[in-house]
Every structure is written in C-alpha cells, then in structure tokens.
C-alpha cells in the first residue's frame, strides 16, 4: 500500500505552480475511484500526534497509554473562581502566566505573585483567601509542613491548596494529602501538567466523562463544512464504534436533519430555551436517533423566531450535552458573534473547511491565526481543503494555497458532485452510499485521527463451527452412499 505522503506528493504534481489560478490538471475531470487521493500528509499527522497524544519524555509505555486515554477525552473548563499562584522560581512564574491565559481558565481570575508560600502566609493575614491557592516552596519537609499549618489557620472554608515542592517523597505526599492539600507537584512541570492539576479539582465526580468537542467551521458559506461534519460524525459512530452526538448550531438554516432524513419535534433550540431544566432524561427526549451510536440535536430550520441567546446559555447547554457522549461534533454556522467565538475557541479540536479560492484563503488564514494565537497550549487546528477540481472553475493550486497560509491541509478532498449530491438527496452519508469511494475512505481515516485511537477489529468468523458443520454434512452423505 502506498503511503499517504506519497499520495499527497503525487496529487501536487498535476498543479501548475507558475499560474496562480490555473485549473489543476490532475483534477480537471470529475474524480472517480481510481484517482490518487491526497489524504493526511504524514508530517502533519506526526505533528498532531506529538503535540496532543504523546507525553513529554514519556518514561514508560504505561505513561504513554494514560496520556492517550486522557487526550481522547474532552477537557474540563474551570468555573468562575479566583486563583492565586505564588512562585519562587522564574520558570514557575513563566508557566503560571501561560496557564492563566489558557482557554480552559478563561472564566477564572488568575493572579501570579512572587515570594512562594511565605508570601502567601503574609498576604492572607489581612485578606480573605481565594478559591484556589497554588504555592511553591523550596524548603525542607519540616518547614513546609509548618508553613502549611499556619496557612490552614487563615484559609477560608472551601479554599483548595496546591503545593509545588522540590522533594519527590512519597511519605511527604501522603502527609500533605492527610492535611488537606489537594495536589502536590514536583518540578520540572509544564503548562499542561499545571492545567490538568487545576481542572481535575473542578471536574464533576458524578460525570463519568466529558465528551470531546470537535468544532467544524467553514471559511466561507458553501464550502461543505456541515456535510463533512455530519459524515465524520457518522464515521466516528459507525467505524470507530463510539457514541457521537451532532449539535447543529445553525438554528434558522441547519441541514443536519435533512442529511440524516430526520424531522424531530425538539432539538438544540429547545435546549437553549430552557437550560436550567436540562437533565439526562430531557436531553434524551430532545435528541433524534440516527443510528445505534449516533444522536442529533437538530436545528429547527425555521424563521419564526430570532433565537437570540447569550454566550453563557450556549456554554451551559453544551457542557450538559458533553456529558452524554464521548464525541460531540459542533456544526457551526458561518457567522461571527460573542457566543460563536467562545464556542470555537473552547472546543477540544477545531476543523476549518475551505475551498481553493481567494475568499477562502483570506478567511481561513484569519481563522487559523486566531485559533493558534488564542490556544497556544492546544494542538493546532485542522484544515480541510474541499471541492478541489471543480470543472471550469479557476482555483488556487493546493501547494500555493498551503504556502500562502503557512499551513498544510490535513485532508484534501476532490470534487465529487454526483456522490455528495446523491447522498444529500437520499438522506445518507457517503459511506452508506459508496463505502469504497476514495472520499469515504478519507473521511474514515480522518475520523480515526480525530478520535486518537485505533478502530475496533471486526470479530473473526467462526471457522471452526463452519468446518465442523461441513464435516458432519460430509459424513452423512457418505453414510447414505454406503
């Protein structure tokens, strides 16, 4: 089997680099199943894996396995609390500043101070303590425990304390836990370790998991972002066999119901209208079942209401939906508002869909730059270049599009109007209509990459029982002959 990198390089060979808007010769005709399919360039896949799955300096395979499991789940956001971080080392202070600017702590008020645990003791003699205190101390165990006892005398009820110390000692750790310390960290620590320590303190123990949010957004209207979101969600549910929920955010014009041949009486708009009443039973009533593992919060696709809700309402409803499935696909409309920006930047993965034209190039660059700047501690966003090779349409060659963005597409999809058009008219996904099509195979591979896990293996056929049945049948026939 040819590598994905080889297929990607071959796909670029047909483009004319000297003509900025030349029709790509390799895709000038409607694609068929025999054409090369540029999918998931190997360097991009490796970069994503290293950034989001593999731990830094993984000490053993067990550590890597745990990191993979954590990466496959969604990230918990910290509520509106006050966090004071007291640092002794400059390295810790630099990490704390990055932690305070992270998207998962966007609602928290984080203040970084110098002086370590001793400064925290002096400060809280005359003022109340915040919700969370993180204090660094380089003192020995006896001095550290003594200072913590003094801190306990001035701490308000409900204040959580995290200690950063220099002694990697199990008896000390146990003593700190016995005295009520929430977490003990030993340098060297990185940004993600501190973030995880904070978010773990505020995760709901009643919730077994938080679903991973995958936000799909088109660089402009009509690029196929919704279609790809629905097909990739279907691949997660059917191929990866993972419970998946689609949330159609385009309340007046959403197409998720049409794509899955569903017309539910309730959906996402109803959830937004009553966020305080949402519980697992009501959420289940509002979802449409599109398969054994696939659920849909459909948009009403009605112009009777304005559907005006604030950003906090969107966030509250989405947090409740995330507790219903391991993967939550957000089908975002092409608009810009406060709730839209917050939803996009808070997602665990961002997928931008563009077509090879100038407007998509400009908008995709703005979106990718925003996401990378606002989420420095997350994996980079994904770019899907869709509808490549429309007959008669001038296009920017893929390599020129990538060069202008400074960003390689994670997937390049050829134009296939017949396949996608027929699937849309039938209320089907492309995998249902033609599972052997290159586009369908590409969608499945991209879904597997997003899921950060291997697809479950199909059960082996029971050859032994078949052979036994054949042997029994053969014996009976021989007896009749005799």
GROMACS .gro file of C-alpha atoms in nm:
model
  482
    1UNK     CA    1   0.000   0.000   0.000
    2UNK     CA    2   0.134   0.341  -0.094
    3UNK     CA    3   0.199   0.583   0.190
    4UNK     CA    4  -0.024   0.885   0.247
    5UNK     CA    5   0.278   1.111   0.193
    6UNK     CA    6   0.342   0.958  -0.150
    7UNK     CA    7  -0.022   1.006  -0.247
    8UNK     CA    8  -0.014   1.366  -0.129
    9UNK     CA    9   0.303   1.445  -0.327
   10UNK     CA   10   0.160   1.280  -0.638
   11UNK     CA   11  -0.153   1.491  -0.608
   12UNK     CA   12   0.055   1.809  -0.619
   13UNK     CA   13   0.239   1.706  -0.932
   14UNK     CA   14  -0.050   1.799  -1.158
   15UNK     CA   15  -0.075   2.159  -1.043
   16UNK     CA   16   0.086   2.443  -1.233
   17UNK     CA   17   0.289   2.643  -0.982
   18UNK     CA   18   0.353   2.928  -1.228
   19UNK     CA   19  -0.013   3.009  -1.282
   20UNK     CA   20  -0.170   3.122  -0.955
   21UNK     CA   21  -0.525   3.048  -1.061
   22UNK     CA   22  -0.461   2.760  -1.303
   23UNK     CA   23  -0.701   2.469  -1.321
   24UNK     CA   24  -0.528   2.168  -1.160
   25UNK     CA   25  -0.471   1.926  -1.446
   26UNK     CA   26  -0.482   1.620  -1.221
   27UNK     CA   27  -0.835   1.708  -1.113
   28UNK     CA   28  -0.972   1.879  -1.425
   29UNK     CA   29  -1.223   1.597  -1.473
   30UNK     CA   30  -1.479   1.468  -1.228
   31UNK     CA   31  -1.293   1.233  -0.995
   32UNK     CA   32  -1.350   0.861  -0.989
   33UNK     CA   33  -1.250   0.582  -0.757
   34UNK     CA   34  -0.923   0.517  -0.941
   35UNK     CA   35  -0.768   0.860  -0.895
   36UNK     CA   36  -0.497   0.928  -0.641
   37UNK     CA   37  -0.639   1.067  -0.320
   38UNK     CA   38  -0.423   1.314  -0.124
   39UNK     CA   39  -0.507   1.227   0.234
   40UNK     CA   40  -0.349   1.309   0.570
   41UNK     CA   41   0.012   1.410   0.493
   42UNK     CA   42   0.240   1.208   0.719
   43UNK     CA   43   0.435   1.506   0.869
   44UNK     CA   44   0.104   1.674   0.971
   45UNK     CA   45  -0.022   1.355   1.133
   46UNK     CA   46   0.301   1.312   1.325
   47UNK     CA   47   0.294   1.674   1.442
   48UNK     CA   48  -0.059   1.634   1.576
   49UNK     CA   49   0.028   1.307   1.748
   50UNK     CA   50   0.333   1.453   1.919
   51UNK     CA   51   0.151   1.767   2.029
   52UNK     CA   52  -0.165   1.614   2.169
   53UNK     CA   53  -0.110   1.247   2.239
   54UNK     CA   54   0.244   1.160   2.330
   55UNK     CA   55   0.357   1.291   2.670
   56UNK     CA   56   0.680   1.483   2.700
   57UNK     CA   57   0.968   1.248   2.780
   58UNK     CA   58   0.733   0.955   2.835
   59UNK     CA   59   0.909   0.740   3.097
   60UNK     CA   60   0.731   0.413   3.009
   61UNK     CA   61   0.458   0.267   2.787
   62UNK     CA   62   0.206   0.286   3.071
   63UNK     CA   63   0.253   0.664   3.089
   64UNK     CA   64   0.202   0.694   2.715
   65UNK     CA   65  -0.112   0.481   2.736
   66UNK     CA   66  -0.260   0.701   3.009
   67UNK     CA   67  -0.174   1.013   2.808
   68UNK     CA   68  -0.351   0.869   2.503
   69UNK     CA   69  -0.659   0.795   2.712
   70UNK     CA   70  -0.663   1.148   2.852
   71UNK     CA   71  -0.618   1.302   2.508
   72UNK     CA   72  -0.919   1.108   2.377
   73UNK     CA   73  -1.145   1.272   2.636
   74UNK     CA   74  -1.267   1.628   2.648
   75UNK     CA   75  -1.108   1.899   2.858
   76UNK     CA   76  -1.284   2.037   3.166
   77UNK     CA   77  -1.312   2.415   3.194
   78UNK     CA   78  -1.259   2.589   3.526
   79UNK     CA   79  -1.559   2.776   3.672
   80UNK     CA   80  -1.561   3.143   3.767
   81UNK     CA   81  -1.319   3.134   4.059
   82UNK     CA   82  -1.018   3.329   4.181
   83UNK     CA   83  -0.677   3.163   4.160
   84UNK     CA   84  -0.361   3.297   4.327
   85UNK     CA   85  -0.029   3.142   4.223
   86UNK     CA   86   0.277   3.218   4.442
   87UNK     CA   87   0.605   3.131   4.268
   88UNK     CA   88   0.965   3.120   4.387
   89UNK     CA   89   1.138   3.033   4.061
   90UNK     CA   90   1.122   3.238   3.742
   91UNK     CA   91   1.048   2.922   3.544
   92UNK     CA   92   0.740   2.851   3.753
   93UNK     CA   93   0.620   3.210   3.715
   94UNK     CA   94   0.650   3.189   3.335
   95UNK     CA   95   0.448   2.867   3.333
   96UNK     CA   96   0.187   3.018   3.564
   97UNK     CA   97   0.139   3.315   3.330
   98UNK     CA   98   0.074   3.078   3.038
   99UNK     CA   99  -0.166   2.875   3.250
  100UNK     CA  100  -0.366   3.186   3.341
  101UNK     CA  101  -0.404   3.276   2.972
  102UNK     CA  102  -0.521   2.928   2.869
  103UNK     CA  103  -0.874   2.882   2.728
  104UNK     CA  104  -0.967   2.631   3.000
  105UNK     CA  105  -0.914   2.902   3.263
  106UNK     CA  106  -1.083   3.178   3.063
  107UNK     CA  107  -1.357   3.227   3.322
  108UNK     CA  108  -1.121   3.221   3.620
  109UNK     CA  109  -0.942   3.526   3.757
  110UNK     CA  110  -0.577   3.421   3.785
  111UNK     CA  111  -0.315   3.631   3.966
  112UNK     CA  112   0.054   3.535   3.967
  113UNK     CA  113   0.274   3.661   4.253
  114UNK     CA  114   0.634   3.605   4.359
  115UNK     CA  115   0.758   3.501   4.703
  116UNK     CA  116   0.625   3.147   4.725
  117UNK     CA  117   0.446   3.001   5.025
  118UNK     CA  118   0.592   3.257   5.266
  119UNK     CA  119   0.438   3.543   5.066
  120UNK     CA  120   0.100   3.366   5.070
  121UNK     CA  121   0.116   3.346   5.452
  122UNK     CA  122   0.192   3.716   5.483
  123UNK     CA  123  -0.079   3.820   5.235
  124UNK     CA  124  -0.367   3.624   5.384
  125UNK     CA  125  -0.318   3.754   5.735
  126UNK     CA  126  -0.525   4.058   5.638
  127UNK     CA  127  -0.744   3.947   5.346
  128UNK     CA  128  -0.966   3.651   5.253
  129UNK     CA  129  -0.826   3.360   5.058
  130UNK     CA  130  -0.937   3.285   4.700
  131UNK     CA  131  -1.097   2.964   4.577
  132UNK     CA  132  -0.760   2.814   4.485
  133UNK     CA  133  -0.411   2.883   4.617
  134UNK     CA  134  -0.108   2.739   4.438
  135UNK     CA  135   0.213   2.797   4.636
  136UNK     CA  136   0.571   2.698   4.560
  137UNK     CA  137   0.822   2.613   4.834
  138UNK     CA  138   1.185   2.504   4.817
  139UNK     CA  139   1.209   2.444   5.196
  140UNK     CA  140   1.258   2.104   5.355
  141UNK     CA  141   0.966   1.890   5.464
  142UNK     CA  142   0.953   2.013   5.825
  143UNK     CA  143   0.945   2.382   5.729
  144UNK     CA  144   0.694   2.316   5.450
  145UNK     CA  145   0.453   2.135   5.681
  146UNK     CA  146   0.487   2.407   5.944
  147UNK     CA  147   0.402   2.680   5.693
  148UNK     CA  148   0.103   2.483   5.566
  149UNK     CA  149  -0.027   2.452   5.922
  150UNK     CA  150  -0.007   2.831   5.951
  151UNK     CA  151  -0.179   2.873   5.615
  152UNK     CA  152  -0.461   2.643   5.728
  153UNK     CA  153  -0.533   2.881   6.017
  154UNK     CA  154  -0.608   3.173   5.783
  155UNK     CA  155  -0.768   2.985   5.493
  156UNK     CA  156  -1.139   3.035   5.437
  157UNK     CA  157  -1.364   2.727   5.422
  158UNK     CA  158  -1.372   2.580   5.071
  159UNK     CA  159  -1.028   2.708   4.966
  160UNK     CA  160  -0.825   2.445   4.783
  161UNK     CA  161  -0.445   2.438   4.810
  162UNK     CA  162  -0.195   2.301   4.560
  163UNK     CA  163   0.172   2.283   4.663
  164UNK     CA  164   0.472   2.290   4.429
  165UNK     CA  165   0.771   2.143   4.612
  166UNK     CA  166   1.118   2.009   4.543
  167UNK     CA  167   1.103   1.680   4.736
  168UNK     CA  168   0.985   1.378   4.539
  169UNK     CA  169   0.898   1.186   4.853
  170UNK     CA  170   0.601   0.951   4.900
  171UNK     CA  171   0.574   0.990   5.281
  172UNK     CA  172   0.569   1.369   5.237
  173UNK     CA  173   0.300   1.338   4.970
  174UNK     CA  174   0.085   1.124   5.197
  175UNK     CA  175   0.126   1.369   5.485
  176UNK     CA  176   0.027   1.660   5.260
  177UNK     CA  177  -0.285   1.474   5.147
  178UNK     CA  178  -0.370   1.394   5.509
  179UNK     CA  179  -0.354   1.763   5.593
  180UNK     CA  180  -0.598   1.851   5.317
  181UNK     CA  181  -0.366   1.960   5.035
  182UNK     CA  182  -0.545   1.898   4.705
  183UNK     CA  183  -0.237   1.825   4.490
  184UNK     CA  184   0.142   1.814   4.517
  185UNK     CA  185   0.354   1.888   4.210
  186UNK     CA  186   0.729   1.836   4.178
  187UNK     CA  187   0.937   2.022   3.915
  188UNK     CA  188   1.003   2.002   3.633
  189UNK     CA  189   0.642   2.073   3.543
  190UNK     CA  190   0.496   2.203   3.219
  191UNK     CA  191   0.193   2.413   3.131
  192UNK     CA  192  -0.037   2.121   3.057
  193UNK     CA  193   0.050   1.945   3.383
  194UNK     CA  194  -0.048   2.250   3.586
  195UNK     CA  195  -0.365   2.299   3.382
  196UNK     CA  196  -0.461   1.935   3.433
  197UNK     CA  197  -0.397   1.963   3.807
  198UNK     CA  198  -0.635   2.261   3.827
  199UNK     CA  199  -0.910   2.124   3.602
  200UNK     CA  200  -0.909   1.791   3.787
  201UNK     CA  201  -1.000   1.972   4.108
  202UNK     CA  202  -1.316   2.111   3.947
  203UNK     CA  203  -1.434   1.812   3.748
  204UNK     CA  204  -1.772   1.671   3.844
  205UNK     CA  205  -1.726   1.330   4.012
  206UNK     CA  206  -2.084   1.241   3.919
  207UNK     CA  207  -1.997   1.271   3.548
  208UNK     CA  208  -1.807   0.964   3.424
  209UNK     CA  209  -1.652   1.157   3.135
  210UNK     CA  210  -1.662   1.483   2.946
  211UNK     CA  211  -1.713   1.439   2.573
  212UNK     CA  212  -1.451   1.568   2.334
  213UNK     CA  213  -1.583   1.860   2.128
  214UNK     CA  214  -1.495   1.878   1.757
  215UNK     CA  215  -1.588   2.218   1.608
  216UNK     CA  216  -1.638   2.235   1.229
  217UNK     CA  217  -1.644   2.580   1.069
  218UNK     CA  218  -1.642   2.685   0.705
  219UNK     CA  219  -1.404   2.957   0.591
  220UNK     CA  220  -1.700   3.090   0.393
  221UNK     CA  221  -2.051   2.976   0.310
  222UNK     CA  222  -2.099   2.680   0.080
  223UNK     CA  223  -1.762   2.509   0.135
  224UNK     CA  224  -1.920   2.187   0.265
  225UNK     CA  225  -1.836   2.225   0.633
  226UNK     CA  226  -2.171   2.087   0.753
  227UNK     CA  227  -2.161   1.795   0.511
  228UNK     CA  228  -1.813   1.693   0.629
  229UNK     CA  229  -1.909   1.738   0.995
  230UNK     CA  230  -2.204   1.501   0.951
  231UNK     CA  231  -2.005   1.242   0.754
  232UNK     CA  232  -1.715   1.246   1.001
  233UNK     CA  233  -1.958   1.214   1.293
  234UNK     CA  234  -2.115   0.915   1.118
  235UNK     CA  235  -1.769   0.760   1.073
  236UNK     CA  236  -1.693   0.809   1.444
  237UNK     CA  237  -2.016   0.632   1.536
  238UNK     CA  238  -2.011   0.351   1.278
  239UNK     CA  239  -1.645   0.288   1.202
  240UNK     CA  240  -1.490   0.380   1.538
  241UNK     CA  241  -1.799   0.247   1.721
  242UNK     CA  242  -1.801   0.545   1.959
  243UNK     CA  243  -2.115   0.717   2.081
  244UNK     CA  244  -2.130   1.052   1.900
  245UNK     CA  245  -2.364   1.350   1.919
  246UNK     CA  246  -2.406   1.614   1.647
  247UNK     CA  247  -2.515   1.963   1.753
  248UNK     CA  248  -2.648   2.180   1.468
  249UNK     CA  249  -2.581   2.542   1.569
  250UNK     CA  250  -2.733   2.691   1.253
  251UNK     CA  251  -3.078   2.736   1.408
  252UNK     CA  252  -3.258   2.905   1.112
  253UNK     CA  253  -3.093   2.716   0.824
  254UNK     CA  254  -2.936   2.399   0.967
  255UNK     CA  255  -2.918   2.093   0.739
  256UNK     CA  256  -2.831   1.812   0.982
  257UNK     CA  257  -3.193   1.696   0.994
  258UNK     CA  258  -3.209   1.681   0.614
  259UNK     CA  259  -2.878   1.499   0.581
  260UNK     CA  260  -2.994   1.223   0.816
  261UNK     CA  261  -3.354   1.219   0.691
  262UNK     CA  262  -3.482   1.331   1.032
  263UNK     CA  263  -3.755   1.577   1.129
  264UNK     CA  264  -3.752   1.582   1.511
  265UNK     CA  265  -4.007   1.783   1.706
  266UNK     CA  266  -3.742   1.906   1.952
  267UNK     CA  267  -3.375   1.988   1.923
  268UNK     CA  268  -3.099   2.232   2.007
  269UNK     CA  269  -3.325   2.539   2.007
  270UNK     CA  270  -3.544   2.383   2.276
  271UNK     CA  271  -3.239   2.307   2.488
  272UNK     CA  272  -3.124   2.669   2.461
  273UNK     CA  273  -3.466   2.794   2.567
  274UNK     CA  274  -3.464   2.601   2.895
  275UNK     CA  275  -3.100   2.548   3.007
  276UNK     CA  276  -3.192   2.531   3.378
  277UNK     CA  277  -3.431   2.240   3.328
  278UNK     CA  278  -3.195   2.018   3.129
  279UNK     CA  279  -3.127   1.679   3.280
  280UNK     CA  280  -3.030   1.345   3.119
  281UNK     CA  281  -3.395   1.247   3.065
  282UNK     CA  282  -3.492   1.575   2.898
  283UNK     CA  283  -3.176   1.578   2.686
  284UNK     CA  284  -3.256   1.228   2.567
  285UNK     CA  285  -3.604   1.340   2.460
  286UNK     CA  286  -3.460   1.628   2.260
  287UNK     CA  287  -3.221   1.413   2.059
  288UNK     CA  288  -3.302   1.231   1.738
  289UNK     CA  289  -3.156   0.883   1.694
  290UNK     CA  290  -2.967   0.844   1.367
  291UNK     CA  291  -2.825   0.503   1.450
  292UNK     CA  292  -2.722   0.280   1.734
  293UNK     CA  293  -2.444   0.520   1.844
  294UNK     CA  294  -2.527   0.845   1.666
  295UNK     CA  295  -2.753   1.115   1.813
  296UNK     CA  296  -2.857   1.453   1.674
  297UNK     CA  297  -2.953   1.784   1.829
  298UNK     CA  298  -3.118   1.921   1.518
  299UNK     CA  299  -3.183   2.283   1.432
  300UNK     CA  300  -3.549   2.388   1.385
  301UNK     CA  301  -3.466   2.541   1.043
  302UNK     CA  302  -3.746   2.789   1.099
  303UNK     CA  303  -3.762   3.167   1.061
  304UNK     CA  304  -4.049   3.212   1.307
  305UNK     CA  305  -3.815   3.302   1.595
  306UNK     CA  306  -3.499   3.508   1.627
  307UNK     CA  307  -3.319   3.254   1.853
  308UNK     CA  308  -3.129   3.519   2.046
  309UNK     CA  309  -2.932   3.369   2.336
  310UNK     CA  310  -2.625   3.492   2.519
  311UNK     CA  311  -2.289   3.319   2.523
  312UNK     CA  312  -2.336   3.183   2.875
  313UNK     CA  313  -2.650   2.997   2.768
  314UNK     CA  314  -2.471   2.829   2.478
  315UNK     CA  315  -2.186   2.731   2.709
  316UNK     CA  316  -2.418   2.593   2.979
  317UNK     CA  317  -2.617   2.380   2.735
  318UNK     CA  318  -2.307   2.247   2.560
  319UNK     CA  319  -2.150   2.145   2.893
  320UNK     CA  320  -2.457   1.934   2.966
  321UNK     CA  321  -2.457   1.780   2.619
  322UNK     CA  322  -2.090   1.686   2.657
  323UNK     CA  323  -2.182   1.450   2.939
  324UNK     CA  324  -2.397   1.241   2.702
  325UNK     CA  325  -2.136   1.110   2.456
  326UNK     CA  326  -1.758   1.069   2.422
  327UNK     CA  327  -1.757   1.277   2.100
  328UNK     CA  328  -1.965   1.588   2.035
  329UNK     CA  329  -1.946   1.729   1.681
  330UNK     CA  330  -2.031   2.100   1.664
  331UNK     CA  331  -2.170   2.204   1.324
  332UNK     CA  332  -2.106   2.579   1.344
  333UNK     CA  333  -2.265   2.829   1.101
  334UNK     CA  334  -2.068   3.085   0.902
  335UNK     CA  335  -2.120   3.389   1.124
  336UNK     CA  336  -1.932   3.575   1.394
  337UNK     CA  337  -2.055   3.673   1.739
  338UNK     CA  338  -1.957   3.652   2.104
  339UNK     CA  339  -2.105   3.306   2.155
  340UNK     CA  340  -1.958   3.186   1.826
  341UNK     CA  341  -1.606   3.299   1.916
  342UNK     CA  342  -1.627   3.147   2.264
  343UNK     CA  343  -1.764   2.816   2.135
  344UNK     CA  344  -1.497   2.788   1.866
  345UNK     CA  345  -1.204   2.866   2.094
  346UNK     CA  346  -1.331   2.641   2.374
  347UNK     CA  347  -1.354   2.332   2.152
  348UNK     CA  348  -1.106   2.050   2.202
  349UNK     CA  349  -1.036   2.033   1.828
  350UNK     CA  350  -1.105   2.294   1.560
  351UNK     CA  351  -1.153   2.191   1.197
  352UNK     CA  352  -1.162   2.470   0.936
  353UNK     CA  353  -1.304   2.376   0.594
  354UNK     CA  354  -1.208   2.583   0.290
  355UNK     CA  355  -1.224   2.568  -0.089
  356UNK     CA  356  -0.929   2.664  -0.316
  357UNK     CA  357  -1.032   3.025  -0.386
  358UNK     CA  358  -0.921   3.369  -0.272
  359UNK     CA  359  -1.204   3.439  -0.025
  360UNK     CA  360  -1.149   3.105   0.148
  361UNK     CA  361  -0.776   3.172   0.159
  362UNK     CA  362  -0.821   3.506   0.333
  363UNK     CA  363  -1.083   3.383   0.579
  364UNK     CA  364  -0.903   3.058   0.654
  365UNK     CA  365  -0.583   3.248   0.735
  366UNK     CA  366  -0.771   3.477   0.975
  367UNK     CA  367  -0.938   3.182   1.146
  368UNK     CA  368  -0.623   2.970   1.174
  369UNK     CA  369  -0.418   3.263   1.306
  370UNK     CA  370  -0.686   3.341   1.565
  371UNK     CA  371  -0.714   2.982   1.685
  372UNK     CA  372  -0.338   2.928   1.708
  373UNK     CA  373  -0.284   3.256   1.894
  374UNK     CA  374  -0.573   3.207   2.138
  375UNK     CA  375  -0.488   2.840   2.207
  376UNK     CA  376  -0.109   2.820   2.247
  377UNK     CA  377  -0.127   2.510   2.470
  378UNK     CA  378  -0.354   2.308   2.239
  379UNK     CA  379  -0.295   2.109   1.927
  380UNK     CA  380  -0.303   2.322   1.610
  381UNK     CA  381  -0.631   2.338   1.419
  382UNK     CA  382  -0.700   2.113   1.123
  383UNK     CA  383  -0.754   2.244   0.771
  384UNK     CA  384  -0.961   2.050   0.518
  385UNK     CA  385  -0.940   2.170   0.159
  386UNK     CA  386  -1.267   2.066   0.000
  387UNK     CA  387  -1.417   2.063  -0.351
  388UNK     CA  388  -1.083   2.061  -0.530
  389UNK     CA  389  -1.104   2.027  -0.907
  390UNK     CA  390  -1.445   2.174  -0.995
  391UNK     CA  391  -1.458   2.163  -1.378
  392UNK     CA  392  -1.432   2.509  -1.536
  393UNK     CA  393  -1.364   2.691  -1.207
  394UNK     CA  394  -1.033   2.877  -1.164
  395UNK     CA  395  -0.862   2.754  -0.849
  396UNK     CA  396  -0.557   2.828  -0.641
  397UNK     CA  397  -0.330   2.522  -0.657
  398UNK     CA  398  -0.308   2.325  -0.334
  399UNK     CA  399   0.062   2.389  -0.281
  400UNK     CA  400   0.020   2.764  -0.337
  401UNK     CA  401  -0.281   2.769  -0.103
  402UNK     CA  402  -0.077   2.592   0.165
  403UNK     CA  403   0.225   2.816   0.112
  404UNK     CA  404   0.018   3.132   0.148
  405UNK     CA  405  -0.132   3.003   0.471
  406UNK     CA  406   0.191   2.859   0.605
  407UNK     CA  407  -0.022   2.561   0.697
  408UNK     CA  408  -0.056   2.214   0.543
  409UNK     CA  409  -0.407   2.073   0.491
  410UNK     CA  410  -0.485   1.768   0.699
  411UNK     CA  411  -0.703   1.641   0.415
  412UNK     CA  412  -0.764   1.736   0.051
  413UNK     CA  413  -1.096   1.621  -0.093
  414UNK     CA  414  -1.162   1.613  -0.468
  415UNK     CA  415  -1.483   1.748  -0.612
  416UNK     CA  416  -1.744   1.474  -0.642
  417UNK     CA  417  -2.081   1.634  -0.709
  418UNK     CA  418  -2.251   1.306  -0.800
  419UNK     CA  419  -2.158   1.121  -0.480
  420UNK     CA  420  -2.230   1.405  -0.236
  421UNK     CA  421  -2.540   1.521  -0.426
  422UNK     CA  422  -2.696   1.177  -0.433
  423UNK     CA  423  -2.613   1.118  -0.066
  424UNK     CA  424  -2.773   1.450   0.033
  425UNK     CA  425  -3.088   1.383  -0.171
  426UNK     CA  426  -3.120   1.035  -0.018
  427UNK     CA  427  -3.060   1.150   0.340
  428UNK     CA  428  -2.750   0.928   0.354
  429UNK     CA  429  -2.379   0.957   0.428
  430UNK     CA  430  -2.120   0.889   0.159
  431UNK     CA  431  -2.004   0.578   0.349
  432UNK     CA  432  -2.356   0.437   0.322
  433UNK     CA  433  -2.391   0.518  -0.045
  434UNK     CA  434  -2.046   0.405  -0.162
  435UNK     CA  435  -1.817   0.280   0.117
  436UNK     CA  436  -1.537   0.202  -0.131
  437UNK     CA  437  -1.517   0.556  -0.269
  438UNK     CA  438  -1.191   0.740  -0.204
  439UNK     CA  439  -1.380   1.023  -0.034
  440UNK     CA  440  -1.547   0.778   0.204
  441UNK     CA  441  -1.214   0.616   0.287
  442UNK     CA  442  -1.062   0.958   0.351
  443UNK     CA  443  -1.345   1.058   0.585
  444UNK     CA  444  -1.299   0.736   0.784
  445UNK     CA  445  -0.923   0.789   0.820
  446UNK     CA  446  -0.972   1.149   0.929
  447UNK     CA  447  -1.231   1.041   1.186
  448UNK     CA  448  -0.987   0.784   1.320
  449UNK     CA  449  -0.720   1.051   1.356
  450UNK     CA  450  -0.961   1.281   1.541
  451UNK     CA  451  -1.062   1.000   1.776
  452UNK     CA  452  -0.697   0.936   1.872
  453UNK     CA  453  -0.747   0.563   1.891
  454UNK     CA  454  -0.746   0.255   1.673
  455UNK     CA  455  -1.062   0.129   1.510
  456UNK     CA  456  -1.204  -0.180   1.682
  457UNK     CA  457  -1.129  -0.502   1.498
  458UNK     CA  458  -1.414  -0.692   1.342
  459UNK     CA  459  -1.497  -1.025   1.509
  460UNK     CA  460  -1.333  -1.324   1.347
  461UNK     CA  461  -1.559  -1.566   1.160
  462UNK     CA  462  -1.627  -1.889   1.343
  463UNK     CA  463  -1.438  -2.110   1.102
  464UNK     CA  464  -1.425  -2.399   1.346
  465UNK     CA  465  -1.802  -2.431   1.365
  466UNK     CA  466  -1.833  -2.397   0.988
  467UNK     CA  467  -1.573  -2.667   0.937
  468UNK     CA  468  -1.749  -2.889   1.189
  469UNK     CA  469  -2.078  -2.842   1.010
  470UNK     CA  470  -1.917  -2.922   0.676
  471UNK     CA  471  -1.756  -3.236   0.823
  472UNK     CA  472  -2.086  -3.353   0.970
  473UNK     CA  473  -2.262  -3.297   0.640
  474UNK     CA  474  -1.993  -3.489   0.455
  475UNK     CA  475  -2.019  -3.786   0.693
  476UNK     CA  476  -2.396  -3.801   0.649
  477UNK     CA  477  -2.363  -3.806   0.272
  478UNK     CA  478  -2.104  -4.086   0.285
  479UNK     CA  479  -2.333  -4.292   0.506
  480UNK     CA  480  -2.617  -4.254   0.257
  481UNK     CA  481  -2.389  -4.364  -0.027
  482UNK     CA  482  -2.290  -4.674   0.166
   0.00000   0.00000   0.00000
